[in-house]
Short mmCIF file of C-alpha atoms in Angstrom, two decimals:
data_model
loop_
_atom_site.label_atom_id
_atom_site.label_comp_id
_atom_site.label_asym_id
_atom_site.label_seq_id
_atom_site.Cartn_x
_atom_site.Cartn_y
_atom_site.Cartn_z
CA MET A 1 53.91 -51.71 37.09
CA ARG A 2 53.87 -49.55 34.02
CA ARG A 3 51.16 -47.03 33.06
CA LEU A 4 50.69 -45.82 29.49
CA THR A 5 48.34 -43.19 28.14
CA VAL A 6 46.92 -43.13 24.61
CA PRO A 7 48.16 -41.66 22.27
CA ILE A 8 51.39 -43.59 22.82
CA SER A 9 54.71 -42.34 21.48
CA ASP A 10 57.19 -44.39 19.40
CA GLU A 11 59.74 -44.15 22.22
CA GLU A 12 57.31 -45.62 24.72
CA ILE A 13 56.48 -48.45 22.30
CA ARG A 14 60.14 -49.23 21.65
CA SER A 15 60.75 -49.40 25.40
CA LEU A 16 58.21 -52.24 25.79
CA HIS A 17 59.31 -55.89 25.73
CA VAL A 18 57.43 -59.18 25.78
CA GLY A 19 56.34 -60.10 29.29
CA ASP A 20 55.81 -56.51 30.44
CA THR A 21 52.57 -55.85 32.32
CA VAL A 22 51.01 -52.54 31.32
CA TYR A 23 47.99 -50.53 32.53
CA LEU A 24 46.44 -48.64 29.62
CA ASN A 25 44.67 -45.31 29.98
CA GLY A 26 42.84 -43.03 27.56
CA VAL A 27 40.51 -43.40 24.61
CA ILE A 28 40.64 -46.62 22.57
CA MET A 29 38.23 -48.29 20.15
CA THR A 30 36.84 -51.81 19.88
CA GLY A 31 36.89 -53.48 16.51
CA ARG A 32 36.62 -57.12 15.54
CA ASP A 33 35.72 -59.18 12.48
CA ALA A 34 33.11 -56.97 10.78
CA ALA A 35 34.94 -53.75 11.69
CA HIS A 36 38.25 -54.91 10.23
CA LYS A 37 36.64 -56.14 7.05
CA PHE A 38 34.78 -52.82 6.76
CA MET A 39 37.88 -50.66 7.32
CA ILE A 40 39.83 -52.60 4.71
CA GLU A 41 37.09 -52.64 2.07
CA HIS A 42 35.70 -49.13 2.56
CA PHE A 43 38.70 -47.04 3.62
CA ILE A 44 41.96 -48.77 2.82
CA ARG A 45 41.47 -50.54 -0.53
CA GLN A 46 39.51 -47.61 -1.89
CA ALA A 47 38.84 -43.98 -0.98
CA PRO A 48 35.83 -43.44 1.31
CA THR A 49 32.54 -42.38 -0.30
CA PRO A 50 31.33 -38.85 0.53
CA GLU A 51 28.75 -40.36 2.93
CA GLU A 52 31.43 -42.36 4.73
CA GLN A 53 34.05 -39.58 4.79
CA PRO A 54 33.00 -38.28 8.25
CA LEU A 55 33.32 -41.73 9.80
CA HIS A 56 36.67 -42.25 8.06
CA ASP A 57 37.98 -38.97 9.42
CA GLU A 58 36.70 -39.73 12.89
CA LEU A 59 38.42 -43.13 12.96
CA LYS A 60 41.62 -41.55 11.69
CA ARG A 61 41.46 -39.12 14.59
CA VAL A 62 40.61 -41.69 17.28
CA LEU A 63 43.15 -44.29 16.12
CA ASP A 64 46.11 -42.01 15.39
CA GLY A 65 48.77 -43.15 17.85
CA GLY A 66 46.01 -45.21 19.40
CA VAL A 67 44.90 -48.69 20.20
CA ILE A 68 42.28 -51.00 18.78
CA TYR A 69 40.70 -53.65 21.02
CA HIS A 70 39.44 -56.99 19.69
CA CYS A 71 36.30 -57.15 21.75
CA GLY A 72 32.54 -57.66 21.38
CA PRO A 73 31.11 -56.37 24.64
CA VAL A 74 27.93 -56.90 26.64
CA VAL A 75 26.50 -53.37 27.00
CA LYS A 76 23.64 -51.70 28.79
CA LYS A 77 21.61 -48.83 27.35
CA HIS A 78 20.36 -46.34 29.90
CA GLU A 79 17.12 -44.40 29.79
CA ASP A 80 18.94 -41.19 28.82
CA GLY A 81 20.30 -42.98 25.75
CA SER A 82 23.85 -43.37 27.11
CA TRP A 83 25.65 -46.73 27.18
CA SER A 84 27.84 -48.56 29.65
CA PHE A 85 29.99 -51.67 29.38
CA VAL A 86 28.85 -54.66 31.45
CA ALA A 87 31.29 -57.31 30.28
CA ALA A 88 34.17 -56.71 27.88
CA GLY A 89 36.94 -59.31 27.64
CA PRO A 90 39.04 -59.83 24.50
CA THR A 91 38.10 -62.02 21.53
CA THR A 92 40.51 -64.27 19.61
CA SER A 93 42.79 -62.04 17.55
CA ILE A 94 44.11 -64.44 14.91
CA ARG A 95 40.95 -64.00 12.79
CA GLU A 96 42.11 -60.43 12.06
CA GLU A 97 45.57 -61.53 10.93
CA VAL A 98 44.69 -60.99 7.25
CA TYR A 99 43.65 -57.39 7.96
CA GLN A 100 45.69 -56.24 10.93
CA ALA A 101 49.00 -55.18 9.37
CA ASP A 102 47.24 -52.90 6.86
CA VAL A 103 44.98 -51.43 9.54
CA ILE A 104 48.00 -50.74 11.80
CA ARG A 105 49.81 -48.89 9.00
CA TYR A 106 46.85 -46.96 7.59
CA PHE A 107 45.57 -45.64 10.92
CA ASN A 108 48.99 -45.28 12.60
CA LEU A 109 48.04 -47.65 15.40
CA LYS A 110 50.50 -48.12 18.29
CA GLY A 111 48.81 -51.11 19.82
CA VAL A 112 46.37 -53.91 19.34
CA ILE A 113 44.66 -55.58 22.31
CA GLY A 114 43.27 -59.09 22.03
CA LYS A 115 43.89 -62.64 23.05
CA GLY A 116 45.67 -65.68 21.64
CA GLY A 117 48.30 -63.67 19.80
CA MET A 118 48.80 -63.00 16.09
CA ALA A 119 51.15 -64.19 13.34
CA GLY A 120 54.02 -63.10 11.10
CA ARG A 121 52.44 -60.26 9.09
CA THR A 122 51.26 -58.48 12.24
CA LEU A 123 54.58 -59.07 14.02
CA LYS A 124 56.39 -57.50 11.04
CA ALA A 125 54.00 -54.49 11.04
CA CYS A 126 54.70 -54.10 14.78
CA GLN A 127 58.44 -53.91 14.06
CA GLU A 128 58.10 -51.36 11.29
CA GLN A 129 55.41 -49.16 12.77
CA PRO A 130 56.39 -49.48 15.67
CA ALA A 131 53.50 -51.07 17.57
CA VAL A 132 52.89 -53.87 20.06
CA TYR A 133 50.34 -56.58 20.74
CA PHE A 134 48.82 -56.32 24.19
CA HIS A 135 47.29 -59.55 25.53
CA ALA A 136 44.24 -59.07 27.80
CA ILE A 137 43.08 -61.93 29.97
CA GLY A 138 40.50 -63.94 28.02
CA GLY A 139 37.22 -64.26 29.82
CA ALA A 140 38.03 -61.60 32.43
CA ALA A 141 35.08 -59.64 31.15
CA SER A 142 33.54 -58.25 34.32
CA LEU A 143 36.90 -57.12 35.60
CA ILE A 144 37.91 -55.39 32.36
CA ALA A 145 34.47 -53.73 32.08
CA GLN A 146 35.24 -52.03 35.40
CA SER A 147 38.17 -50.26 33.74
CA VAL A 148 35.89 -48.88 31.00
CA LYS A 149 34.87 -45.56 32.52
CA GLU A 150 32.93 -44.07 29.64
CA VAL A 151 31.41 -44.97 26.29
CA VAL A 152 32.41 -41.94 24.20
CA ALA A 153 30.70 -43.00 20.96
CA VAL A 154 29.54 -46.00 18.95
CA HIS A 155 29.96 -46.45 15.20
CA LYS A 156 28.27 -48.96 12.90
CA LEU A 157 25.84 -50.20 15.51
CA ASP A 158 24.00 -51.79 12.57
CA PHE A 159 26.73 -54.48 12.66
CA GLY A 160 25.15 -55.59 15.94
CA VAL A 161 26.34 -54.91 19.49
CA PRO A 162 29.38 -57.29 19.44
CA GLU A 163 30.62 -56.14 16.01
CA ALA A 164 30.06 -52.39 16.38
CA MET A 165 33.00 -50.00 16.91
CA TRP A 166 32.79 -48.70 20.48
CA VAL A 167 34.94 -45.71 21.35
CA ILE A 168 35.68 -46.01 25.06
CA ARG A 169 37.72 -44.29 27.74
CA VAL A 170 39.63 -46.73 29.92
CA GLU A 171 41.50 -46.42 33.18
CA ASP A 172 44.22 -48.88 34.16
CA PHE A 173 43.14 -51.57 31.69
CA PRO A 174 45.48 -54.51 32.56
CA VAL A 175 47.37 -56.13 29.66
CA VAL A 176 50.59 -58.06 29.03
CA VAL A 177 52.87 -57.37 26.06
CA THR A 178 53.14 -60.68 24.20
CA MET A 179 54.42 -59.35 20.82
CA ASP A 180 56.80 -56.41 20.86
CA SER A 181 58.31 -54.03 18.30
CA HIS A 182 61.64 -55.90 18.41
CA GLY A 183 60.31 -59.00 16.64
CA GLN A 184 59.71 -61.03 19.78
CA SER A 185 56.55 -63.09 20.33
CA ILE A 186 55.74 -65.16 23.42
CA HIS A 187 53.30 -67.11 21.25
CA ASP A 188 56.03 -68.32 18.91
CA LYS A 189 58.22 -69.36 21.83
CA VAL A 190 55.45 -71.28 23.63
CA GLN A 191 54.42 -72.98 20.42
CA GLU A 192 57.98 -74.16 19.68
CA ALA A 193 58.53 -75.45 23.23
CA SER A 194 55.17 -77.27 23.29
CA LYS A 195 55.87 -78.79 19.88
CA ALA A 196 59.10 -80.35 21.18
CA LYS A 197 57.28 -81.71 24.24
CA PHE A 198 54.40 -83.03 22.09
CA GLU A 199 56.80 -84.93 19.85
CA GLU A 200 58.49 -86.36 22.90
CA LEU A 201 55.14 -87.60 24.25
CA LEU A 202 54.26 -89.24 20.95
CA ALA A 203 57.64 -90.94 20.71
CA ALA A 204 57.34 -92.44 24.17
CA MET B 1 -4.35 -82.68 39.93
CA THR B 2 -1.61 -80.20 39.15
CA GLU B 3 0.51 -80.76 36.11
CA PHE B 4 3.67 -79.14 34.70
CA ASN B 5 1.95 -77.85 31.58
CA SER B 6 -0.16 -75.35 33.54
CA PHE B 7 2.96 -73.57 34.94
CA ASP B 8 5.03 -70.91 33.26
CA LEU B 9 8.71 -71.54 34.03
CA THR B 10 10.03 -68.59 32.00
CA GLU B 11 11.23 -66.51 35.00
CA ASN B 12 12.87 -69.57 36.53
CA LEU B 13 14.66 -70.22 33.25
CA VAL B 14 15.86 -66.57 33.20
CA GLU B 15 17.30 -67.18 36.66
CA LEU B 16 18.99 -70.34 35.40
CA VAL B 17 20.60 -68.31 32.60
CA ARG B 18 21.67 -65.59 35.01
CA ARG B 19 23.34 -68.15 37.24
CA ALA B 20 25.13 -69.85 34.36
CA ALA B 21 26.43 -66.54 32.98
CA THR B 22 27.54 -64.96 36.23
CA ILE B 23 28.47 -67.76 38.70
CA LEU B 24 31.34 -70.09 37.86
CA PRO B 25 30.69 -73.58 39.24
CA ALA B 26 32.54 -74.28 42.50
CA ASP B 27 34.58 -77.17 41.12
CA MET B 28 35.94 -74.90 38.33
CA GLU B 29 36.78 -72.08 40.73
CA GLY B 30 38.44 -74.55 43.11
CA ALA B 31 40.57 -76.01 40.32
CA LEU B 32 41.67 -72.54 39.17
CA SER B 33 42.56 -71.63 42.73
CA LYS B 34 44.67 -74.77 43.13
CA ALA B 35 46.37 -74.11 39.81
CA THR B 36 47.48 -70.63 40.93
CA LYS B 37 49.63 -72.21 43.64
CA LYS B 38 51.40 -74.48 41.13
CA GLU B 39 52.59 -71.67 38.85
CA ASP B 40 55.84 -69.85 39.47
CA ALA B 41 55.57 -66.76 41.64
CA ASN B 42 55.22 -63.52 39.65
CA SER B 43 54.97 -65.39 36.34
CA ALA B 44 52.58 -64.29 33.58
CA ALA B 45 50.73 -67.59 34.19
CA GLU B 46 50.18 -66.82 37.84
CA GLY B 47 49.11 -63.27 36.96
CA ALA B 48 46.56 -64.55 34.44
CA LEU B 49 45.07 -67.02 36.92
CA ASN B 50 44.82 -64.37 39.63
CA THR B 51 43.07 -62.01 37.22
CA ILE B 52 40.68 -64.81 36.28
CA LEU B 53 39.88 -65.50 39.94
CA ASP B 54 39.34 -61.78 40.68
CA ASN B 55 37.00 -61.62 37.71
CA VAL B 56 35.05 -64.69 38.80
CA LYS B 57 34.47 -63.09 42.21
CA MET B 58 33.50 -59.76 40.69
CA ALA B 59 31.04 -61.35 38.23
CA ARG B 60 29.35 -63.27 41.02
CA GLU B 61 29.10 -60.26 43.33
CA ASN B 62 27.87 -57.84 40.65
CA SER B 63 25.72 -60.37 38.81
CA THR B 64 27.47 -59.56 35.52
CA PRO B 65 28.68 -62.03 32.87
CA ILE B 66 31.95 -63.81 33.68
CA CYS B 67 32.85 -63.57 29.97
CA GLN B 68 31.35 -61.21 27.42
CA ASP B 69 31.05 -64.10 25.00
CA THR B 70 28.07 -65.78 26.60
CA GLY B 71 28.30 -68.32 23.82
CA THR B 72 25.74 -70.78 22.51
CA PRO B 73 23.24 -71.56 25.25
CA ILE B 74 22.94 -75.39 25.23
CA PHE B 75 19.89 -76.71 27.13
CA GLU B 76 19.53 -80.40 28.00
CA ILE B 77 16.00 -80.97 29.26
CA PHE B 78 14.99 -84.15 31.07
CA TYR B 79 11.20 -84.46 31.54
CA PRO B 80 8.57 -86.99 32.64
CA LEU B 81 5.84 -88.35 30.39
CA GLY B 82 3.17 -85.80 29.61
CA VAL B 83 5.21 -82.60 29.63
CA SER B 84 4.71 -80.50 26.50
CA THR B 85 8.22 -80.08 25.12
CA ARG B 86 6.93 -77.45 22.67
CA LYS B 87 5.74 -75.32 25.58
CA VAL B 88 9.04 -75.69 27.43
CA ALA B 89 10.90 -74.80 24.22
CA ASP B 90 8.84 -71.62 23.85
CA GLN B 91 9.58 -70.66 27.46
CA ILE B 92 13.28 -71.25 26.96
CA ARG B 93 13.27 -68.99 23.90
CA ASP B 94 11.40 -66.31 25.85
CA ALA B 95 13.81 -66.71 28.76
CA VAL B 96 16.99 -66.16 26.70
CA ALA B 97 15.40 -63.07 25.10
CA ILE B 98 14.61 -61.65 28.54
CA ALA B 99 18.09 -62.56 29.84
CA THR B 100 19.58 -60.69 26.86
CA GLU B 101 17.43 -57.65 27.64
CA ARG B 102 18.79 -57.73 31.20
CA SER B 103 22.43 -57.90 29.96
CA TYR B 104 23.09 -61.40 31.32
CA LEU B 105 23.63 -62.53 27.75
CA ARG B 106 25.24 -60.79 24.80
CA PRO B 107 23.08 -60.81 21.66
CA ASN B 108 24.82 -63.72 19.97
CA ALA B 109 22.57 -65.13 17.23
CA VAL B 110 23.67 -63.97 13.79
CA ASP B 111 21.82 -64.79 10.55
CA SER B 112 24.41 -66.70 8.50
CA LEU B 113 23.13 -65.35 5.19
CA THR B 114 22.49 -61.65 5.97
CA GLY B 115 24.91 -61.16 8.88
CA GLN B 116 22.06 -59.60 10.88
CA ASN B 117 22.17 -60.14 14.64
CA SER B 118 18.67 -61.09 15.84
CA GLY B 119 19.40 -59.04 18.97
CA ASP B 120 17.76 -61.45 21.43
CA ASN B 121 19.63 -64.77 21.16
CA THR B 122 16.84 -66.50 19.28
CA GLY B 123 17.09 -67.74 15.71
CA ILE B 124 17.16 -70.87 13.59
CA ASP B 125 17.94 -73.71 16.03
CA PHE B 126 19.17 -71.08 18.48
CA PRO B 127 19.43 -71.64 21.43
CA THR B 128 20.34 -75.33 21.27
CA MET B 129 17.86 -77.65 23.03
CA HIS B 130 17.86 -81.41 23.48
CA PHE B 131 14.85 -83.06 25.09
CA HIS B 132 15.13 -86.40 26.86
CA GLU B 133 12.08 -88.17 28.36
CA TRP B 134 12.93 -90.02 31.57
CA ASP B 135 11.33 -92.09 34.34
CA GLU B 136 11.74 -89.49 37.13
CA ASP B 137 8.66 -87.44 38.08
CA HIS B 138 10.42 -84.05 37.99
CA ILE B 139 11.92 -81.85 35.29
CA HIS B 140 15.69 -81.31 35.23
CA VAL B 141 17.36 -78.71 33.04
CA ASP B 142 21.11 -78.49 32.43
CA LEU B 143 22.51 -75.39 30.76
CA LEU B 144 25.97 -74.86 29.30
CA LEU B 145 27.12 -71.54 27.84
CA LYS B 146 29.66 -72.57 25.20
CA GLY B 147 31.83 -69.68 24.05
CA GLY B 148 32.91 -69.16 20.44
CA GLY B 149 36.68 -68.85 20.95
CA CYS B 150 36.94 -72.34 22.39
CA GLU B 151 34.35 -73.66 19.94
CA ASN B 152 36.66 -72.55 17.11
CA VAL B 153 39.49 -74.73 18.44
CA SER B 154 37.19 -77.71 19.01
CA THR B 155 37.77 -80.36 16.40
CA GLN B 156 37.15 -83.85 15.04
CA TYR B 157 39.60 -86.53 13.90
CA LYS B 158 39.02 -89.55 11.66
CA LEU B 159 41.11 -92.53 12.63
CA PRO B 160 43.45 -93.96 11.52
CA ASN B 161 45.55 -90.82 11.21
CA GLY B 162 48.91 -91.58 9.63
CA GLY B 163 50.57 -88.28 10.39
CA LEU B 164 50.04 -88.73 14.14
CA GLY B 165 50.55 -92.49 14.12
CA ALA B 166 47.04 -92.87 15.51
CA GLY B 167 45.31 -96.19 14.99
CA ARG B 168 41.78 -97.22 15.91
CA ASP B 169 42.40 -97.79 19.58
CA LEU B 170 42.76 -95.81 22.82
CA GLU B 171 46.40 -95.05 22.09
CA GLY B 172 45.23 -93.48 18.82
CA VAL B 173 42.66 -91.49 20.77
CA ARG B 174 45.39 -90.25 23.14
CA ARG B 175 47.51 -89.08 20.24
CA VAL B 176 44.84 -87.08 18.48
CA VAL B 177 43.51 -85.52 21.68
CA LEU B 178 47.01 -84.35 22.63
CA ASP B 179 47.39 -82.97 19.11
CA SER B 180 44.19 -80.96 19.58
CA VAL B 181 45.60 -79.41 22.78
CA TYR B 182 48.84 -78.58 21.02
CA GLN B 183 46.99 -77.07 18.03
CA ALA B 184 44.71 -74.99 20.28
CA GLN B 185 47.66 -73.40 22.15
CA GLY B 186 46.12 -70.60 24.26
CA LYS B 187 43.45 -69.69 21.72
CA GLY B 188 40.63 -71.55 23.47
CA CYS B 189 41.25 -69.56 26.69
CA ALA B 190 43.38 -72.10 28.52
CA PRO B 191 43.31 -73.65 31.04
CA GLY B 192 40.52 -75.61 29.43
CA VAL B 193 38.37 -78.65 29.95
CA LEU B 194 38.15 -81.29 27.20
CA GLY B 195 34.94 -83.13 26.40
CA VAL B 196 35.86 -86.08 24.20
CA ALA B 197 33.65 -88.55 22.33
CA ILE B 198 34.87 -91.70 20.66
CA GLY B 199 32.68 -93.21 17.91
CA GLY B 200 29.26 -92.27 16.60
CA ASP B 201 28.70 -90.53 13.29
CA ARG B 202 30.15 -87.04 12.96
CA GLY B 203 27.04 -85.32 14.36
CA ALA B 204 26.40 -87.67 17.30
CA SER B 205 30.08 -87.61 18.16
CA TYR B 206 30.14 -83.84 18.51
CA ILE B 207 26.98 -83.82 20.63
CA LYS B 208 28.38 -86.53 22.90
CA SER B 209 31.64 -84.61 23.33
CA LYS B 210 29.71 -81.54 24.55
CA GLU B 211 27.65 -83.64 26.97
CA GLN B 212 30.88 -84.62 28.70
CA LEU B 213 31.34 -80.96 29.70
CA PHE B 214 28.39 -81.24 32.11
CA ARG B 215 30.40 -83.69 34.27
CA LYS B 216 31.95 -82.37 37.48
CA LEU B 217 35.75 -82.16 37.43
CA GLU B 218 36.11 -84.51 40.40
CA ASP B 219 33.87 -87.31 39.08
CA THR B 220 35.35 -90.63 38.03
CA ASN B 221 34.52 -92.27 34.73
CA PRO B 222 32.70 -95.56 35.43
CA VAL B 223 34.61 -97.19 32.55
CA PRO B 224 38.05 -97.97 34.02
CA GLU B 225 40.01 -97.71 30.74
CA LEU B 226 38.43 -94.34 30.01
CA ALA B 227 39.10 -93.14 33.57
CA GLU B 228 42.75 -94.07 33.09
CA LEU B 229 42.93 -92.33 29.72
CA GLU B 230 41.30 -89.17 31.15
CA GLU B 231 43.94 -88.99 33.85
CA ARG B 232 46.82 -89.63 31.49
CA ILE B 233 45.74 -86.99 28.96
CA LEU B 234 45.20 -84.45 31.76
CA GLU B 235 48.75 -85.02 32.99
CA GLU B 236 50.38 -85.08 29.55
CA GLY B 237 48.35 -82.10 28.32
CA ASN B 238 49.76 -80.07 31.20
CA GLU B 239 53.26 -81.24 30.37
CA LEU B 240 52.96 -79.39 27.04
CA GLY B 241 53.61 -76.19 28.97
CA ILE B 242 51.18 -74.01 27.05
CA GLY B 243 49.83 -72.55 30.24
CA PRO B 244 47.06 -70.07 31.07
CA MET B 245 46.22 -67.93 28.00
CA GLY B 246 49.12 -69.62 26.20
CA PHE B 247 51.61 -67.56 28.23
CA GLY B 248 53.58 -70.72 29.10
CA GLY B 249 53.14 -72.45 32.44
CA LYS B 250 52.07 -75.62 34.19
CA THR B 251 48.32 -75.35 33.82
CA THR B 252 46.98 -76.02 30.34
CA LEU B 253 44.05 -78.34 31.21
CA LEU B 254 41.78 -78.53 34.24
CA GLY B 255 39.92 -81.67 33.22
CA VAL B 256 39.44 -84.33 30.55
CA LYS B 257 36.11 -86.17 30.24
CA ILE B 258 35.64 -88.99 27.72
CA GLY B 259 32.55 -90.87 26.53
CA ALA B 260 32.13 -93.57 23.90
CA LEU B 261 29.43 -94.32 21.34
CA HIS B 262 28.82 -97.24 18.98
CA ARG B 263 30.14 -96.53 15.52
CA LEU B 264 29.94 -97.89 11.97
CA PRO B 265 32.50 -100.50 11.04
CA ALA B 266 33.82 -98.00 8.48
CA SER B 267 34.12 -94.98 10.81
CA TYR B 268 36.14 -94.14 13.88
CA PHE B 269 35.66 -90.50 14.89
CA VAL B 270 37.17 -88.74 17.86
CA SER B 271 35.51 -85.41 18.68
CA ILE B 272 37.02 -82.88 21.03
CA ALA B 273 34.88 -80.16 22.59
CA TYR B 274 37.39 -77.67 23.99
CA MET B 275 35.83 -75.63 26.79
CA CYS B 276 37.52 -72.48 28.10
CA TRP B 277 38.23 -72.03 31.80
CA ALA B 278 34.85 -70.27 31.98
CA ASN B 279 33.04 -73.62 31.90
CA ARG B 280 29.69 -72.09 32.62
CA ARG B 281 27.15 -74.73 33.57
CA ALA B 282 24.07 -74.52 35.78
CA SER B 283 21.07 -76.71 36.40
CA MET B 284 17.61 -76.58 37.87
CA ASP B 285 15.10 -79.11 39.13
CA VAL B 286 11.36 -78.48 38.97
CA THR B 287 9.15 -80.56 41.25
CA LEU B 288 5.35 -80.56 41.49
CA THR B 289 3.80 -79.85 44.88
CA ASP B 290 0.10 -79.98 45.82
CA ASP B 291 -0.83 -76.78 44.07
CA ASN B 292 2.43 -75.30 42.78
CA VAL B 293 5.94 -76.08 41.58
CA GLU B 294 9.13 -75.97 43.58
CA VAL B 295 12.31 -74.95 41.77
CA GLN B 296 15.84 -75.63 42.96
CA TYR B 297 19.02 -74.40 41.29
CA ALA B 298 22.45 -75.94 41.36
#
């Protein structure tokens, strides 16, 4: 069992290989479809407006050496105005493939957590950065929510609860490395092997 | 004389939603448990299944959602003559809003034009409801929470399909269904359950494919050739080796359920509703007594 704390160093990232189980600790941020589109259009393709500069700087700080989590949680708001996570499994990552490589580079991300894996552009960014793709267990939402110890902040809540950017502190968040910084992807391997078997079944 | 229309079933419907969101049906949990033993010791596949089972237990004990994507709530309502379906529909809409407030459901209804989340799981044709009048004297409600990840890998084929060598027969159906499993890889949160419909127009075919997901894993299709095809696809789907979460492994599918509809001479559709391992279904029966209603959940 391997424990890592955010921010994660390049050496630690390079030491990870596909198949490794890791327990993540520290402050990470959720971001899915609307968040990725927003970061690209408002911060990466153009300079932030004066009104959005504080949010830009805050994300730069939170994500530097950090981890983004593809997740749209179920949350609970308490009477004192604070929030907690009730259910928080990963969402399908491939929808962010068009954005992810640029987001990794711009914010100096060291990891992306999601499910289902990602494709070539992200894998290449992981090699260069370096960074890795951490696979969380899809649907294991109650269990993962238990590892979210604190909601530190929420940004762009006007995107709706699932699409907002939730800054959270996690303890021993269980993930598996399925794309590493050495160009390896479990997803590519499984796809190739299943393709061969599929063709065999059709030929029979 | 008492009648259904004078009772408010909203709180009972909230309880139905809570059960669907937080308690995985016993047949699904049993199948996941059995699958764990088939995977290699200390493999990523075994680890994923164990995490899933721990999560199922935790969700049930804490009454929290099994999966944060509580999906599209799909209600199938069977009712006797005389029940106001409009009233029941209003109560269902109220119930999902209350269930959202209580964090059993994630706010999941987004305006397609503005991108605004309604915040309470109600919207245009949201939640989904299908009403069926029947001869029984009680009301029966089935609920399925159909997540978005697996909905995105659900698909429809038009036969014949030259690329897959699929003609307009059950062998053609087998070929396209296996293709859908291959295409989905782990993205639909494998191990999944397939609801398949053969025939119909495109719309009816998709609805029929989802209805199959209400069937228990251990049931047997009354049509022998479909029963045989279900078993074969289940076996061959697992031979693909995609495994839990697409990590590779022996368990890719937990069930295959197939139904057939009449079709136009010109059309032969095969629809596949891919359901994630969190196949969240629940039902309730409402029976009239002398001066009240009795509600049972399953």
